[in-house]
mmCIF file of C-alpha atoms in Angstrom:
data_model
loop_
_atom_site.group_PDB
_atom_site.id
_atom_site.type_symbol
_atom_site.label_atom_id
_atom_site.label_comp_id
_atom_site.label_asym_id
_atom_site.label_seq_id
_atom_site.Cartn_x
_atom_site.Cartn_y
_atom_site.Cartn_z
ATOM 1 C CA MET A 1 112.235 193.974 92.556
ATOM 2 C CA LEU A 2 113.545 193.379 96.080
ATOM 3 C CA ILE A 3 111.414 194.414 99.047
ATOM 4 C CA LEU A 4 112.939 197.367 100.877
ATOM 5 C CA ARG A 5 112.778 197.582 104.661
ATOM 6 C CA LEU A 6 111.880 201.090 105.771
ATOM 7 C CA GLU A 7 111.586 200.734 109.541
ATOM 8 C CA LYS A 8 114.316 201.521 112.068
ATOM 9 C CA GLN A 9 117.556 199.610 111.773
ATOM 10 C CA ILE A 10 117.921 196.558 114.004
ATOM 11 C CA MET A 11 121.659 197.072 114.450
ATOM 12 C CA GLU A 12 123.492 200.395 114.664
ATOM 13 C CA PHE A 13 126.774 201.222 112.952
ATOM 14 C CA GLU A 14 128.754 204.361 113.742
ATOM 15 C CA LEU A 15 131.593 205.233 111.386
ATOM 16 C CA GLN A 16 134.223 206.864 113.596
ATOM 17 C CA ALA A 17 137.217 207.407 111.310
ATOM 18 C CA THR A 18 138.525 206.810 107.800
ATOM 19 C CA ALA A 19 142.264 206.578 107.200
ATOM 20 C CA PRO A 20 143.933 209.099 104.875
ATOM 21 C CA ALA A 21 145.252 207.585 101.615
ATOM 22 C CA SER A 22 143.265 204.409 102.321
ATOM 23 C CA ALA A 23 139.709 203.080 102.439
ATOM 24 C CA ALA A 24 140.350 201.683 105.945
ATOM 25 C CA ARG A 25 137.624 202.515 108.473
ATOM 26 C CA ALA A 26 137.093 202.378 112.221
ATOM 27 C CA GLY A 27 133.598 202.079 113.616
ATOM 28 C CA LEU A 28 131.249 200.741 116.280
ATOM 29 C CA ILE A 29 128.564 198.094 115.758
ATOM 30 C CA THR A 30 125.911 198.065 118.476
ATOM 31 C CA THR A 31 123.837 194.920 119.058
ATOM 32 C CA ASP A 32 121.582 193.874 121.918
ATOM 33 C CA HIS A 33 124.426 191.687 123.229
ATOM 34 C CA GLY A 34 127.069 194.392 123.149
ATOM 35 C CA THR A 35 129.189 196.743 121.093
ATOM 36 C CA ILE A 36 131.830 195.643 118.588
ATOM 37 C CA GLN A 37 134.803 197.819 117.661
ATOM 38 C CA THR A 38 135.712 197.579 113.992
ATOM 39 C CA PRO A 39 137.710 196.482 112.158
ATOM 40 C CA ILE A 40 137.149 193.179 113.919
ATOM 41 C CA PHE A 41 138.217 189.562 113.544
ATOM 42 C CA MET A 42 135.635 186.996 114.651
ATOM 43 C CA PRO A 43 136.788 183.600 115.998
ATOM 44 C CA VAL A 44 134.956 180.686 114.412
ATOM 45 C CA GLY A 45 132.918 178.517 116.781
ATOM 46 C CA THR A 46 131.338 176.222 114.213
ATOM 47 C CA LEU A 47 129.465 173.955 116.634
ATOM 48 C CA GLY A 48 128.965 176.600 119.297
ATOM 49 C CA SER A 49 132.542 176.141 120.489
ATOM 50 C CA VAL A 50 135.837 177.680 119.379
ATOM 51 C CA LYS A 51 137.933 174.510 119.249
ATOM 52 C CA GLY A 52 140.163 174.036 122.279
ATOM 53 C CA VAL A 53 139.326 177.418 123.840
ATOM 54 C CA HIS A 54 137.241 178.043 126.964
ATOM 55 C CA GLN A 55 134.704 180.857 127.053
ATOM 56 C CA HIS A 56 136.626 182.669 129.813
ATOM 57 C CA GLU A 57 139.755 182.564 127.619
ATOM 58 C CA LEU A 58 137.799 184.032 124.716
ATOM 59 C CA ARG A 59 136.588 186.830 126.985
ATOM 60 C CA ASN A 60 139.703 187.565 129.010
ATOM 61 C CA ASP A 61 142.844 186.339 127.205
ATOM 62 C CA ILE A 62 141.685 186.867 123.636
ATOM 63 C CA ASN A 63 139.080 189.599 124.193
ATOM 64 C CA ALA A 64 136.829 188.301 121.435
ATOM 65 C CA GLN A 65 133.985 190.753 120.930
ATOM 66 C CA ILE A 66 131.909 188.442 118.718
ATOM 67 C CA ILE A 67 132.133 184.778 117.697
ATOM 68 C CA LEU A 68 130.610 182.698 114.909
ATOM 69 C CA GLY A 69 128.336 179.687 114.864
ATOM 70 C CA ASN A 70 127.375 177.657 111.809
ATOM 71 C CA THR A 71 123.778 176.959 110.855
ATOM 72 C CA TYR A 72 124.505 173.726 108.983
ATOM 73 C CA HIS A 73 126.438 172.117 111.828
ATOM 74 C CA LEU A 74 124.195 173.384 114.645
ATOM 75 C CA TYR A 75 121.101 172.270 112.728
ATOM 76 C CA LEU A 76 122.510 168.730 112.586
ATOM 77 C CA ARG A 77 124.006 168.748 116.090
ATOM 78 C CA PRO A 78 122.620 169.430 118.677
ATOM 79 C CA GLY A 79 119.570 170.273 116.547
ATOM 80 C CA THR A 80 117.004 173.043 116.621
ATOM 81 C CA GLU A 81 114.792 171.437 119.303
ATOM 82 C CA ILE A 82 117.609 171.397 121.861
ATOM 83 C CA LEU A 83 118.636 174.947 120.969
ATOM 84 C CA ARG A 84 115.068 176.209 121.252
ATOM 85 C CA ARG A 85 114.604 174.538 124.632
ATOM 86 C CA ALA A 86 117.912 176.007 125.822
ATOM 87 C CA GLY A 87 116.777 179.509 124.867
ATOM 88 C CA GLY A 88 119.145 179.898 121.918
ATOM 89 C CA LEU A 89 122.873 179.511 121.419
ATOM 90 C CA HIS A 90 123.812 182.276 123.864
ATOM 91 C CA LYS A 91 122.162 180.403 126.711
ATOM 92 C CA PHE A 92 123.307 177.004 125.432
ATOM 93 C CA ASN A 93 127.044 177.807 125.323
ATOM 94 C CA GLY A 94 127.185 180.573 127.946
ATOM 95 C CA TRP A 95 128.465 183.277 125.581
ATOM 96 C CA GLU A 96 126.897 186.605 126.530
ATOM 97 C CA ARG A 97 128.488 188.699 123.758
ATOM 98 C CA PRO A 98 127.352 188.957 120.111
ATOM 99 C CA ILE A 99 127.175 185.912 117.833
ATOM 100 C CA LEU A 100 127.006 185.732 114.039
ATOM 101 C CA THR A 101 125.741 182.636 112.204
ATOM 102 C CA ASP A 102 126.713 181.647 108.698
ATOM 103 C CA SER A 103 123.711 180.316 106.785
ATOM 104 C CA GLY A 104 125.415 176.977 106.214
ATOM 105 C CA GLY A 105 125.482 177.552 102.464
ATOM 106 C CA PHE A 106 129.231 177.120 102.137
ATOM 107 C CA GLN A 107 129.138 173.826 104.049
ATOM 108 C CA VAL A 108 126.234 172.499 101.968
ATOM 109 C CA PHE A 109 127.899 173.435 98.704
ATOM 110 C CA SER A 110 131.190 171.879 99.733
ATOM 111 C CA LEU A 111 129.335 168.527 99.842
ATOM 112 C CA SER A 112 129.513 168.331 96.047
ATOM 113 C CA SER A 113 128.737 164.601 95.879
ATOM 114 C CA ASN A 114 125.943 164.759 98.467
ATOM 115 C CA ARG A 115 123.862 167.767 97.453
ATOM 116 C CA LYS A 116 121.590 169.033 94.687
ATOM 117 C CA LEU A 117 120.618 172.632 94.031
ATOM 118 C CA THR A 118 117.123 173.471 92.824
ATOM 119 C CA GLU A 119 114.989 176.587 92.712
ATOM 120 C CA GLU A 120 113.405 175.390 95.955
ATOM 121 C CA GLY A 121 116.719 175.228 97.799
ATOM 122 C CA ALA A 122 119.692 172.991 98.583
ATOM 123 C CA HIS A 123 119.004 169.282 99.024
ATOM 124 C CA PHE A 124 121.819 167.540 100.871
ATOM 125 C CA ARG A 125 122.798 164.489 102.876
ATOM 126 C CA SER A 126 124.237 164.851 106.352
ATOM 127 C CA HIS A 127 127.971 164.248 106.572
ATOM 128 C CA ILE A 128 127.230 162.513 109.895
ATOM 129 C CA ASP A 129 124.685 159.822 109.029
ATOM 130 C CA GLY A 130 123.722 160.325 105.395
ATOM 131 C CA SER A 131 120.182 161.470 106.228
ATOM 132 C CA LYS A 132 118.406 163.707 103.692
ATOM 133 C CA HIS A 133 117.704 167.400 104.388
ATOM 134 C CA LEU A 134 116.614 170.538 102.581
ATOM 135 C CA PHE A 135 117.735 174.122 103.176
ATOM 136 C CA THR A 136 115.501 176.799 101.673
ATOM 137 C CA PRO A 137 115.923 180.565 102.016
ATOM 138 C CA GLU A 138 112.891 180.540 104.303
ATOM 139 C CA ASN A 139 113.724 177.641 106.614
ATOM 140 C CA VAL A 140 117.299 178.864 107.027
ATOM 141 C CA VAL A 141 115.870 182.113 108.437
ATOM 142 C CA ASP A 142 113.676 180.010 110.741
ATOM 143 C CA ILE A 143 116.680 177.944 111.881
ATOM 144 C CA GLU A 144 118.767 181.056 112.501
ATOM 145 C CA ARG A 145 115.890 182.536 114.515
ATOM 146 C CA ILE A 146 116.017 179.433 116.726
ATOM 147 C CA ILE A 147 119.809 179.602 117.056
ATOM 148 C CA GLY A 148 119.337 183.231 118.054
ATOM 149 C CA ALA A 149 122.412 184.867 116.530
ATOM 150 C CA ASP A 150 122.650 188.661 116.655
ATOM 151 C CA ILE A 151 123.635 188.640 112.966
ATOM 152 C CA MET A 152 122.140 186.103 110.545
ATOM 153 C CA MET A 153 123.394 185.420 107.030
ATOM 154 C CA ALA A 154 121.302 184.838 103.916
ATOM 155 C CA LEU A 155 121.380 181.463 102.145
ATOM 156 C CA ASP A 156 123.552 181.702 99.049
ATOM 157 C CA GLU A 157 125.532 179.547 96.670
ATOM 158 C CA CYS A 158 129.296 179.884 96.905
ATOM 159 C CA PRO A 159 130.734 178.982 93.477
ATOM 160 C CA PRO A 160 134.387 177.912 93.176
ATOM 161 C CA GLY A 161 136.857 180.694 92.446
ATOM 162 C CA THR A 162 137.703 178.998 89.147
ATOM 163 C CA SER A 163 134.094 178.943 87.868
ATOM 164 C CA ASP A 164 133.539 179.985 84.268
ATOM 165 C CA TYR A 165 131.400 183.030 83.549
ATOM 166 C CA ASP A 166 128.245 181.126 82.587
ATOM 167 C CA TYR A 167 128.234 179.095 85.801
ATOM 168 C CA ALA A 168 129.017 182.160 87.920
ATOM 169 C CA ARG A 169 126.147 184.091 86.297
ATOM 170 C CA ARG A 170 123.616 181.297 86.811
ATOM 171 C CA SER A 171 124.833 180.817 90.375
ATOM 172 C CA LEU A 172 124.459 184.523 91.134
ATOM 173 C CA ASP A 173 120.971 184.592 89.617
ATOM 174 C CA LEU A 174 119.943 181.746 91.935
ATOM 175 C CA THR A 175 121.521 183.444 94.959
ATOM 176 C CA MET A 176 119.656 186.680 94.262
ATOM 177 C CA ARG A 177 116.320 184.882 93.819
ATOM 178 C CA TRP A 178 116.938 183.089 97.096
ATOM 179 C CA LEU A 179 117.815 186.419 98.723
ATOM 180 C CA LYS A 180 114.415 187.887 97.821
ATOM 181 C CA ARG A 181 112.688 184.983 99.529
ATOM 182 C CA GLY A 182 114.952 184.986 102.581
ATOM 183 C CA TRP A 183 114.616 188.749 102.981
ATOM 184 C CA GLN A 184 110.815 188.493 102.884
ATOM 185 C CA ARG A 185 110.815 185.694 105.502
ATOM 186 C CA TYR A 186 113.145 187.721 107.735
ATOM 187 C CA ASN A 187 110.869 190.751 107.594
ATOM 188 C CA GLU A 188 107.790 188.618 108.292
ATOM 189 C CA THR A 189 109.257 187.049 111.445
ATOM 190 C CA GLU A 190 110.717 188.162 114.760
ATOM 191 C CA GLY A 191 113.302 186.878 117.184
ATOM 192 C CA LEU A 192 112.261 184.271 119.723
ATOM 193 C CA TYR A 193 114.211 185.370 122.800
ATOM 194 C CA GLY A 194 113.436 189.036 123.350
ATOM 195 C CA TYR A 195 116.338 190.635 121.467
ATOM 196 C CA ARG A 196 116.812 191.828 117.897
ATOM 197 C CA GLN A 197 118.520 189.942 115.081
ATOM 198 C CA ALA A 198 120.059 191.562 112.001
ATOM 199 C CA TYR A 199 120.165 189.898 108.572
ATOM 200 C CA PHE A 200 123.069 190.339 106.136
ATOM 201 C CA PRO A 201 122.706 189.652 102.397
ATOM 202 C CA ILE A 202 125.788 188.269 100.646
ATOM 203 C CA VAL A 203 127.403 189.635 97.471
ATOM 204 C CA GLN A 204 128.490 186.824 95.150
ATOM 205 C CA GLY A 205 129.649 186.915 91.512
ATOM 206 C CA CYS A 206 132.896 184.935 91.577
ATOM 207 C CA THR A 207 135.808 186.822 89.960
ATOM 208 C CA TYR A 208 133.761 188.735 87.376
ATOM 209 C CA LYS A 209 133.519 192.479 87.889
ATOM 210 C CA ASP A 210 130.173 192.972 86.170
ATOM 211 C CA LEU A 211 128.553 190.212 88.235
ATOM 212 C CA ARG A 212 130.002 191.575 91.458
ATOM 213 C CA ARG A 213 128.806 195.087 90.610
ATOM 214 C CA ARG A 214 125.300 193.867 89.801
ATOM 215 C CA ALA A 215 125.107 191.848 93.007
ATOM 216 C CA ALA A 216 126.443 194.714 95.131
ATOM 217 C CA ALA A 217 123.929 197.159 93.649
ATOM 218 C CA GLU A 218 120.983 194.822 94.279
ATOM 219 C CA VAL A 219 122.173 194.089 97.801
ATOM 220 C CA ALA A 220 122.672 197.794 98.568
ATOM 221 C CA GLU A 221 119.035 198.451 97.594
ATOM 222 C CA LEU A 222 117.793 196.397 100.534
ATOM 223 C CA ASN A 223 118.997 198.858 103.165
ATOM 224 C CA ALA A 224 119.959 195.905 105.384
ATOM 225 C CA ASP A 225 121.841 196.454 108.642
ATOM 226 C CA GLY A 226 125.076 195.227 107.072
ATOM 227 C CA ASN A 227 126.360 193.476 103.974
ATOM 228 C CA ALA A 228 128.675 190.556 103.344
ATOM 229 C CA ILE A 229 131.137 189.703 100.589
ATOM 230 C CA GLY A 230 131.212 185.960 99.936
ATOM 231 C CA GLY A 231 132.794 183.589 97.465
ATOM 232 C CA LEU A 232 136.375 184.792 97.882
ATOM 233 C CA ALA A 233 139.458 182.931 99.110
ATOM 234 C CA VAL A 234 138.052 179.847 97.364
ATOM 235 C CA GLY A 235 140.810 179.212 94.851
ATOM 236 C CA GLU A 236 141.343 182.536 93.104
ATOM 237 C CA PRO A 237 144.702 184.393 93.364
ATOM 238 C CA ALA A 238 144.979 186.818 96.277
ATOM 239 C CA GLU A 239 145.345 189.824 93.975
ATOM 240 C CA VAL A 240 142.071 188.916 92.265
ATOM 241 C CA MET A 241 140.392 188.671 95.659
ATOM 242 C CA TYR A 242 141.625 192.163 96.561
ATOM 243 C CA GLU A 243 140.374 193.499 93.230
ATOM 244 C CA MET A 244 136.905 192.040 93.849
ATOM 245 C CA ILE A 245 136.792 193.625 97.314
ATOM 246 C CA GLU A 246 137.562 197.020 95.778
ATOM 247 C CA VAL A 247 134.885 196.579 93.102
ATOM 248 C CA VAL A 248 132.221 195.637 95.628
ATOM 249 C CA ASN A 249 133.113 198.271 98.237
ATOM 250 C CA GLU A 250 132.812 201.015 95.635
ATOM 251 C CA ILE A 251 129.079 200.202 95.615
ATOM 252 C CA LEU A 252 128.160 198.924 99.087
ATOM 253 C CA PRO A 253 126.939 201.750 101.353
ATOM 254 C CA THR A 254 129.561 203.372 103.564
ATOM 255 C CA ASP A 255 127.177 203.703 106.520
ATOM 256 C CA LYS A 256 126.776 199.923 106.938
ATOM 257 C CA PRO A 257 129.390 197.380 108.093
ATOM 258 C CA ARG A 258 131.024 195.207 105.437
ATOM 259 C CA TYR A 259 131.805 191.594 106.282
ATOM 260 C CA LEU A 260 134.372 189.647 104.251
ATOM 261 C CA MET A 261 133.573 185.980 104.793
ATOM 262 C CA GLY A 262 136.198 183.312 105.450
ATOM 263 C CA VAL A 263 139.360 185.426 105.150
ATOM 264 C CA GLY A 264 142.124 184.769 105.987
ATOM 265 C CA THR A 265 145.859 185.161 106.658
ATOM 266 C CA PRO A 266 147.172 188.171 108.619
ATOM 267 C CA ALA A 267 148.251 189.655 105.286
ATOM 268 C CA ASN A 268 144.777 189.094 103.808
ATOM 269 C CA ILE A 269 143.248 190.834 106.811
ATOM 270 C CA LEU A 270 145.479 193.904 106.516
ATOM 271 C CA GLU A 271 144.789 194.161 102.782
ATOM 272 C CA ALA A 272 141.042 193.761 103.326
ATOM 273 C CA ILE A 273 141.000 196.463 106.005
ATOM 274 C CA ASP A 274 142.928 198.735 103.653
ATOM 275 C CA ARG A 275 140.095 198.266 101.130
ATOM 276 C CA GLY A 276 137.278 199.160 103.510
ATOM 277 C CA VAL A 277 136.322 195.833 105.110
ATOM 278 C CA ASP A 278 135.044 195.985 108.705
ATOM 279 C CA MET A 279 134.499 192.346 109.738
ATOM 280 C CA MET A 280 136.379 189.115 108.982
ATOM 281 C CA ASP A 281 136.438 185.505 110.129
ATOM 282 C CA CYS A 282 138.558 182.444 109.408
ATOM 283 C CA VAL A 283 139.409 179.048 110.936
ATOM 284 C CA MET A 284 143.097 179.611 110.162
ATOM 285 C CA PRO A 285 144.256 180.812 113.615
ATOM 286 C CA THR A 286 142.886 177.723 115.362
ATOM 287 C CA ARG A 287 143.252 175.144 112.576
ATOM 288 C CA ASN A 288 146.809 176.123 111.708
ATOM 289 C CA GLY A 289 147.605 176.560 115.388
ATOM 290 C CA ARG A 290 146.584 172.972 116.095
ATOM 291 C CA ASN A 291 149.069 171.950 113.417
ATOM 292 C CA GLY A 292 151.928 173.879 115.017
ATOM 293 C CA MET A 293 151.825 177.175 113.103
ATOM 294 C CA LEU A 294 152.076 180.326 115.220
ATOM 295 C CA PHE A 295 151.433 183.836 113.936
ATOM 296 C CA THR A 296 153.306 186.667 115.644
ATOM 297 C CA ALA A 297 154.071 190.342 115.120
ATOM 298 C CA ASN A 298 157.556 189.252 114.002
ATOM 299 C CA GLY A 299 156.538 186.510 111.595
ATOM 300 C CA ILE A 300 155.312 182.935 111.283
ATOM 301 C CA MET A 301 156.777 180.011 113.229
ATOM 302 C CA ASN A 302 156.436 176.259 112.717
ATOM 303 C CA MET A 303 156.678 175.019 116.278
ATOM 304 C CA ARG A 304 157.604 171.485 115.206
ATOM 305 C CA ASN A 305 160.909 172.713 113.754
ATOM 306 C CA LYS A 306 164.002 171.518 115.606
ATOM 307 C CA LYS A 307 165.357 175.083 115.702
ATOM 308 C CA TRP A 308 162.987 175.812 118.627
ATOM 309 C CA ALA A 309 164.067 172.771 120.698
ATOM 310 C CA ASP A 310 166.400 174.761 122.978
ATOM 311 C CA ASP A 311 164.971 178.249 122.472
ATOM 312 C CA PHE A 312 163.838 179.319 125.929
ATOM 313 C CA SER A 313 162.625 182.746 124.884
ATOM 314 C CA PRO A 314 158.889 183.535 125.146
ATOM 315 C CA LEU A 315 156.592 182.905 122.186
ATOM 316 C CA GLN A 316 156.462 186.653 121.532
ATOM 317 C CA GLU A 317 159.865 188.205 122.306
ATOM 318 C CA ASP A 318 159.079 191.852 121.751
ATOM 319 C CA GLY A 319 155.852 193.721 121.537
ATOM 320 C CA PRO A 320 152.704 192.432 123.221
ATOM 321 C CA SER A 321 152.520 188.960 124.715
ATOM 322 C CA TYR A 322 149.375 187.055 123.785
ATOM 323 C CA VAL A 323 149.696 184.225 126.280
ATOM 324 C CA ASP A 324 151.458 183.843 129.618
ATOM 325 C CA ARG A 325 155.201 184.407 129.150
ATOM 326 C CA VAL A 326 155.859 181.225 131.114
ATOM 327 C CA TYR A 327 155.385 179.384 127.804
ATOM 328 C CA THR A 328 158.635 179.314 125.842
ATOM 329 C CA LYS A 329 159.244 178.203 122.283
ATOM 330 C CA ALA A 330 161.136 175.156 123.532
ATOM 331 C CA TYR A 331 158.297 174.139 125.826
ATOM 332 C CA LEU A 332 155.614 174.541 123.170
ATOM 333 C CA ARG A 333 157.689 172.532 120.675
ATOM 334 C CA HIS A 334 158.079 169.788 123.273
ATOM 335 C CA LEU A 335 154.304 169.682 123.746
ATOM 336 C CA PHE A 336 153.703 169.359 120.008
ATOM 337 C CA ILE A 337 156.332 166.630 119.554
ATOM 338 C CA ALA A 338 154.879 164.765 122.553
ATOM 339 C CA ASN A 339 151.321 165.145 121.169
ATOM 340 C CA GLU A 340 150.155 166.856 124.350
ATOM 341 C CA LEU A 341 146.702 168.464 124.097
ATOM 342 C CA LEU A 342 147.968 171.579 125.862
ATOM 343 C CA ALA A 343 149.975 172.405 122.727
ATOM 344 C CA LEU A 344 146.777 172.784 120.723
ATOM 345 C CA GLN A 345 145.233 175.033 123.376
ATOM 346 C CA ILE A 346 148.262 177.301 123.771
ATOM 347 C CA ALA A 347 148.666 177.696 120.004
ATOM 348 C CA SER A 348 144.965 178.383 119.455
ATOM 349 C CA ILE A 349 144.780 181.008 122.196
ATOM 350 C CA HIS A 350 147.999 182.626 121.032
ATOM 351 C CA ASN A 351 146.909 182.851 117.384
ATOM 352 C CA LEU A 352 143.429 184.153 118.149
ATOM 353 C CA ALA A 353 144.812 186.758 120.523
ATOM 354 C CA PHE A 354 147.332 187.796 117.876
ATOM 355 C CA TYR A 355 144.582 188.226 115.263
ATOM 356 C CA LEU A 356 142.527 190.334 117.679
ATOM 357 C CA TRP A 357 145.645 192.360 118.548
ATOM 358 C CA LEU A 358 146.363 192.899 114.839
ATOM 359 C CA VAL A 359 142.927 194.301 114.008
ATOM 360 C CA GLY A 360 143.070 196.338 117.225
ATOM 361 C CA GLU A 361 146.366 197.881 116.138
ATOM 362 C CA ALA A 362 144.907 198.592 112.702
ATOM 363 C CA ARG A 363 141.991 200.368 114.393
ATOM 364 C CA LYS A 364 144.366 202.496 116.498
ATOM 365 C CA HIS A 365 146.318 203.576 113.423
ATOM 366 C CA ILE A 366 143.159 204.316 111.430
ATOM 367 C CA ILE A 367 141.971 206.607 114.204
ATOM 368 C CA ALA A 368 145.461 208.146 114.551
ATOM 369 C CA GLY A 369 145.525 208.808 110.803
ATOM 370 C CA ASP A 370 148.734 206.905 109.993
ATOM 371 C CA PHE A 371 147.348 203.522 108.880
ATOM 372 C CA ALA A 372 148.719 203.926 105.343
ATOM 373 C CA THR A 373 152.278 204.325 106.659
ATOM 374 C CA TRP A 374 151.940 201.695 109.426
ATOM 375 C CA LYS A 375 150.558 198.915 107.232
ATOM 376 C CA PRO A 376 153.552 198.225 104.899
ATOM 377 C CA ALA A 377 155.992 197.483 107.735
ATOM 378 C CA MET A 378 153.451 195.336 109.583
ATOM 379 C CA LEU A 379 152.633 193.498 106.364
ATOM 380 C CA GLU A 380 156.309 192.680 105.892
ATOM 381 C CA ASN A 381 156.565 191.436 109.473
ATOM 382 C CA VAL A 382 153.513 189.152 109.499
ATOM 383 C CA THR A 383 154.474 187.431 106.227
ATOM 384 C CA ARG A 384 158.060 186.660 107.316
ATOM 385 C CA ARG A 385 158.930 182.997 107.992
ATOM 386 C CA LEU A 386 160.995 182.619 111.150
#
């Protein structure tokens, strides 16, 4: 039986609106580092830095309300001693708004040839120098306390989307046993820097409805400040992912935020919001941006294509502009072809700002009550190849 926490919630969530003919929701998450308007997209800053983007750009140009850090990577570099001496990640990287940390589970489990799972935890070798390490549910809580994120994630196993039922069941059983231990350690400890830290359990279960339902029910029992849905967008078809979100959100409490981990494309985000998801993250805006892919309200552009070579129109021709209109399609293509670093920065800022604009527009239409009629046209636009 999982230990229930009965004291006052660490993090507040106010549900402000639910869209007619949809499960889409708009809300407010309040942390000690600020308030987050949901639905929200969270830029990924794996090593304490969103690649190629300055903090002032995250605040002012992109208006990121919360960013991510990764426990696995920060544990290896710069290490917990440096982070503790700095006063936590907020002080270390100068980000004064909320931060969420992944437990590092996904990164550990992606090292298939360099890790071993036991009841104790995840034994792994560093991808940097091959040194041996162990993540347990307890020491991951301790590491996340040192990092100092406003929202900490539980250690879990993320099975491949193509896992057979027997593996998925055994994996879920291990994740839930780990959750009991991590939850107990969280409730036995306190933050190190004078502010509160929330702890989100993660619903696993691969693509099997009964496993997802069981995991969601056990997670809901904890009365945690929020809940996460993991193990999706890892090889399963998109329609299966959407089905699993629906199954889980039928059970997860409506008065707590729901975080869909590692998703995804603009279309994935709209579909997830439609199914009651409040928080999302993905490396796609920055990673794809660095490779020349731009997301816009009109469609997707490959900026290396010759068709943009003499197109002197702004990156976003109609609707909102996400970066200074001085940057034209022709100029950005030139920068990519010339391998100029500025290309990577412009594309990253543009894509992140677009993602934040997209979830902001979804929020407006949820509150206005016309999300269900707004979404289909926007979905068609964001999936178009230009």
